[in-house]
Amino acid sequence: MRRLTQITAVVLLALSWGLETSSLRGAEYKKYVLAIGIDGLRTDALDAATTPHIDALKENGAFSNTCKILGTRYQKNDTISGPGWTSYLTGVWADKHGVHDNEFGGQKIDRYPHFFNLLKQQFPDYLTASFVDWYPIDKYVLSKADIRVGFEAHGADGYTTFDQMVADRAVNVLAKRDVRATMVYFGATDENGHRHGFHPSVPQYRKSIETVDQHIGRLVAAIKSRPDYDQEDWLILISSDHGGEGKGHGSGHQVPDIHNIYFIVSGESAAKGELKQQVYLVDLVATALKHLDVPSRPAWQLDGKPVGLMPRPQ
Ligand SMILES: [Zn+2]
């Protein structure tokens, strides 16, 4: 009898596993996006660091480690946070959004807004949430966030502390609120790179990536704890704004370790394995909106395209 129960359990487990891994989550599932930003994440340093949570997301999704932070049309912006995060969050390059450096002078973010704004044009009732500790994102780029946490961190220790607070606040909201689009930003990686060096051999830099990985593990656990998680289709996107070399990353137009970054698309609706096509930072918004069933409007003039999503059953 006990043996039979064990066999039954194994069969049931196999059945449920098969269902979970083979079924593409269709229209009956509510769609959610979590976009995670890790500042100054050099690709070979992520590979070298011990990051079980990011690895698991990568396993259950599609990725590129040659995603470009600069487009082919226009490259006059610096390879630093201001233009990087603005491209990540608006889905257009710097000739449109106008951010060329960290001063944000000449920005046209009203015209090319944060993707929460685009989402709200289609679904005004969808809740959105932003958790950041590089304050210019909150000050200049963000709009239409129903839940808004913007800390102003300084220095490597400040970012380490505030990243933890960002994660705490995000965990709480992801577990309990019906937020369709969330952006969570971590900054300590970049600060540690500037202080100790952006390189896989630098222990402090690697450690800062591993700390972010722990935060990401908590975000994923919060999502999985949701009471209706089985009826939800979460797409988790991870990318960065630039890599680094030595103790910096400015003027990195010709430096692959600076202008190539990771782009990870994870979830039941994500394709699986390494993406063959060239991926760009501006693809993040197009991918998020596609997952959320928001048709791209010509007026938005988005520069990106959806990447890493499986074709949806009709
Ligand atoms: Zn940065």
Short mmCIF file of C-alpha atoms in Angstrom, two decimals, residues 72-244:
data_model
loop_
_atom_site.label_atom_id
_atom_site.label_comp_id
_atom_site.label_asym_id
_atom_site.label_seq_id
_atom_site.Cartn_x
_atom_site.Cartn_y
_atom_site.Cartn_z
CA THR A 72 23.11 51.52 -34.73
CA ARG A 73 21.25 54.73 -35.64
CA TYR A 74 22.65 56.93 -32.92
CA GLN A 75 25.54 56.67 -30.47
CA LYS A 76 26.29 60.20 -29.34
CA ASN A 77 25.22 59.61 -25.75
CA ASP A 78 27.72 58.54 -23.11
CA THR A 79 27.80 54.93 -21.85
CA ILE A 80 26.61 55.87 -18.37
CA SER A 81 23.52 55.51 -16.21
CA GLY A 82 21.39 58.47 -17.36
CA PRO A 83 21.06 57.49 -21.02
CA GLY A 84 21.23 53.77 -20.18
CA TRP A 85 18.30 53.69 -17.78
CA THR A 86 16.32 56.09 -19.91
CA SER A 87 16.70 53.80 -22.94
CA TYR A 88 15.84 50.78 -20.76
CA LEU A 89 12.67 52.44 -19.42
CA THR A 90 11.41 54.33 -22.48
CA GLY A 91 12.29 51.89 -25.26
CA VAL A 92 13.85 54.56 -27.46
CA TRP A 93 17.42 55.73 -28.10
CA ALA A 94 18.99 58.96 -26.90
CA ASP A 95 18.33 60.95 -30.09
CA LYS A 96 14.65 60.65 -29.11
CA HIS A 97 14.63 60.72 -25.30
CA GLY A 98 17.40 63.32 -25.29
CA VAL A 99 19.34 62.05 -22.25
CA HIS A 100 23.06 62.04 -23.06
CA ASP A 101 24.59 62.07 -19.59
CA ASN A 102 23.63 62.12 -15.92
CA GLU A 103 22.56 65.77 -16.00
CA PHE A 104 19.38 65.01 -17.97
CA GLY A 105 19.64 68.37 -19.76
CA GLY A 106 17.66 68.41 -23.02
CA GLN A 107 15.61 65.40 -22.01
CA LYS A 108 12.36 64.77 -23.86
CA ILE A 109 10.91 62.17 -21.55
CA ASP A 110 7.47 63.80 -21.68
CA ARG A 111 7.40 62.96 -25.37
CA TYR A 112 8.99 59.50 -24.93
CA PRO A 113 7.78 58.44 -21.51
CA HIS A 114 8.50 55.58 -19.13
CA PHE A 115 6.70 52.42 -20.26
CA PHE A 116 4.27 52.57 -17.31
CA ASN A 117 2.85 55.61 -19.07
CA LEU A 118 2.37 53.63 -22.30
CA LEU A 119 0.80 50.74 -20.38
CA LYS A 120 -1.67 53.14 -18.74
CA GLN A 121 -2.72 54.50 -22.13
CA GLN A 122 -3.97 51.01 -22.96
CA PHE A 123 -5.02 49.82 -19.50
CA PRO A 124 -5.59 52.84 -17.21
CA ASP A 125 -6.59 50.62 -14.30
CA TYR A 126 -3.46 48.47 -14.26
CA LEU A 127 -1.37 49.15 -11.16
CA THR A 128 2.33 49.93 -11.58
CA ALA A 129 5.16 50.09 -9.05
CA SER A 130 8.72 51.43 -9.13
CA PHE A 131 11.46 50.79 -6.56
CA VAL A 132 14.75 52.53 -7.19
CA ASP A 133 17.68 53.99 -5.27
CA TRP A 134 19.41 55.83 -8.10
CA TYR A 135 17.25 58.85 -7.59
CA PRO A 136 17.36 60.43 -11.10
CA ILE A 137 15.21 57.56 -12.38
CA ASP A 138 12.50 58.55 -9.95
CA LYS A 139 13.02 62.27 -10.49
CA TYR A 140 13.28 62.44 -14.28
CA VAL A 141 12.13 59.23 -15.94
CA LEU A 142 9.31 57.81 -13.87
CA SER A 143 5.68 58.73 -14.41
CA LYS A 144 2.38 56.96 -13.81
CA ALA A 145 3.60 54.83 -10.93
CA ASP A 146 0.87 53.97 -8.44
CA ILE A 147 3.42 52.75 -5.94
CA ARG A 148 6.59 54.77 -5.96
CA VAL A 149 9.67 54.19 -3.83
CA GLY A 150 12.62 56.40 -4.71
CA PHE A 151 15.56 56.43 -2.34
CA GLU A 152 18.55 58.67 -2.82
CA ALA A 153 21.61 56.55 -2.10
CA HIS A 154 25.25 57.65 -2.04
CA GLY A 155 28.43 55.57 -2.11
CA ALA A 156 28.87 51.80 -2.11
CA ASP A 157 27.69 51.38 1.49
CA GLY A 158 24.68 53.63 0.91
CA TYR A 159 23.62 51.61 -2.10
CA THR A 160 24.12 48.33 -0.26
CA THR A 161 21.78 49.55 2.49
CA PHE A 162 19.21 51.07 0.16
CA ASP A 163 19.24 48.08 -2.23
CA GLN A 164 18.15 46.00 0.74
CA MET A 165 15.35 48.47 1.47
CA VAL A 166 14.33 48.51 -2.19
CA ALA A 167 14.09 44.71 -2.08
CA ASP A 168 12.13 44.75 1.20
CA ARG A 169 9.57 47.20 -0.14
CA ALA A 170 9.27 45.39 -3.48
CA VAL A 171 8.84 41.99 -1.81
CA ASN A 172 5.95 43.32 0.20
CA VAL A 173 4.17 44.75 -2.83
CA LEU A 174 4.87 41.82 -5.16
CA ALA A 175 3.46 39.37 -2.64
CA LYS A 176 0.31 41.31 -1.78
CA ARG A 177 -0.73 43.78 -4.46
CA ASP A 178 -2.12 43.24 -7.94
CA VAL A 179 0.62 45.21 -9.66
CA ARG A 180 0.84 44.39 -13.38
CA ALA A 181 4.15 46.13 -14.06
CA THR A 182 6.96 46.57 -11.57
CA MET A 183 10.48 47.93 -11.94
CA VAL A 184 13.10 47.16 -9.31
CA TYR A 185 16.53 48.78 -9.56
CA PHE A 186 19.73 47.83 -7.70
CA GLY A 187 22.75 50.16 -7.64
CA ALA A 188 25.42 48.66 -5.36
CA THR A 189 27.02 46.70 -8.22
CA ASP A 190 27.97 49.88 -10.05
CA GLU A 191 29.24 51.60 -6.91
CA ASN A 192 31.42 48.60 -6.05
CA GLY A 193 32.73 48.54 -9.59
CA HIS A 194 33.73 52.19 -9.33
CA ARG A 195 35.39 51.66 -5.98
CA HIS A 196 37.10 48.29 -6.50
CA GLY A 197 37.03 47.60 -10.23
CA PHE A 198 34.58 46.15 -12.76
CA HIS A 199 36.08 42.71 -13.32
CA PRO A 200 35.17 39.08 -12.57
CA SER A 201 38.38 38.71 -10.55
CA VAL A 202 37.44 41.51 -8.12
CA PRO A 203 35.89 39.88 -5.02
CA GLN A 204 34.00 42.97 -3.82
CA TYR A 205 32.40 43.45 -7.23
CA ARG A 206 31.47 39.76 -7.49
CA LYS A 207 30.10 39.84 -3.96
CA SER A 208 27.87 42.81 -4.79
CA ILE A 209 26.40 40.81 -7.69
CA GLU A 210 25.80 37.87 -5.34
CA THR A 211 24.00 40.16 -2.91
CA VAL A 212 21.71 41.36 -5.68
CA ASP A 213 21.08 37.72 -6.56
CA GLN A 214 19.86 37.15 -3.00
CA HIS A 215 17.49 40.11 -3.35
CA ILE A 216 16.21 38.67 -6.63
CA GLY A 217 15.62 35.31 -4.93
CA ARG A 218 13.35 37.08 -2.45
CA LEU A 219 11.47 38.87 -5.23
CA VAL A 220 10.84 35.58 -7.01
CA ALA A 221 9.75 33.89 -3.77
CA ALA A 222 7.31 36.75 -3.14
CA ILE A 223 5.80 36.29 -6.60
CA LYS A 224 5.47 32.54 -6.10
CA SER A 225 3.77 33.09 -2.74
CA ARG A 226 0.88 34.96 -4.34
CA PRO A 227 -2.44 33.21 -3.64
CA ASP A 228 -3.41 33.13 -7.33
CA TYR A 229 0.06 32.51 -8.72
CA ASP A 230 -1.23 29.43 -10.59
CA GLN A 231 -3.50 31.67 -12.66
CA GLU A 232 -0.84 34.26 -13.35
CA ASP A 233 1.77 34.54 -16.08
CA TRP A 234 4.80 36.46 -14.83
CA LEU A 235 7.52 37.63 -17.17
CA ILE A 236 10.72 38.60 -15.40
CA LEU A 237 13.18 40.73 -17.33
CA ILE A 238 16.72 41.40 -16.16
CA SER A 239 19.14 43.80 -17.77
CA SER A 240 21.60 46.59 -17.06
CA ASP A 241 22.59 50.03 -18.32
CA HIS A 242 26.28 49.30 -19.10
CA GLY A 243 29.16 47.07 -18.03
CA GLY A 244 32.53 48.43 -16.98
#
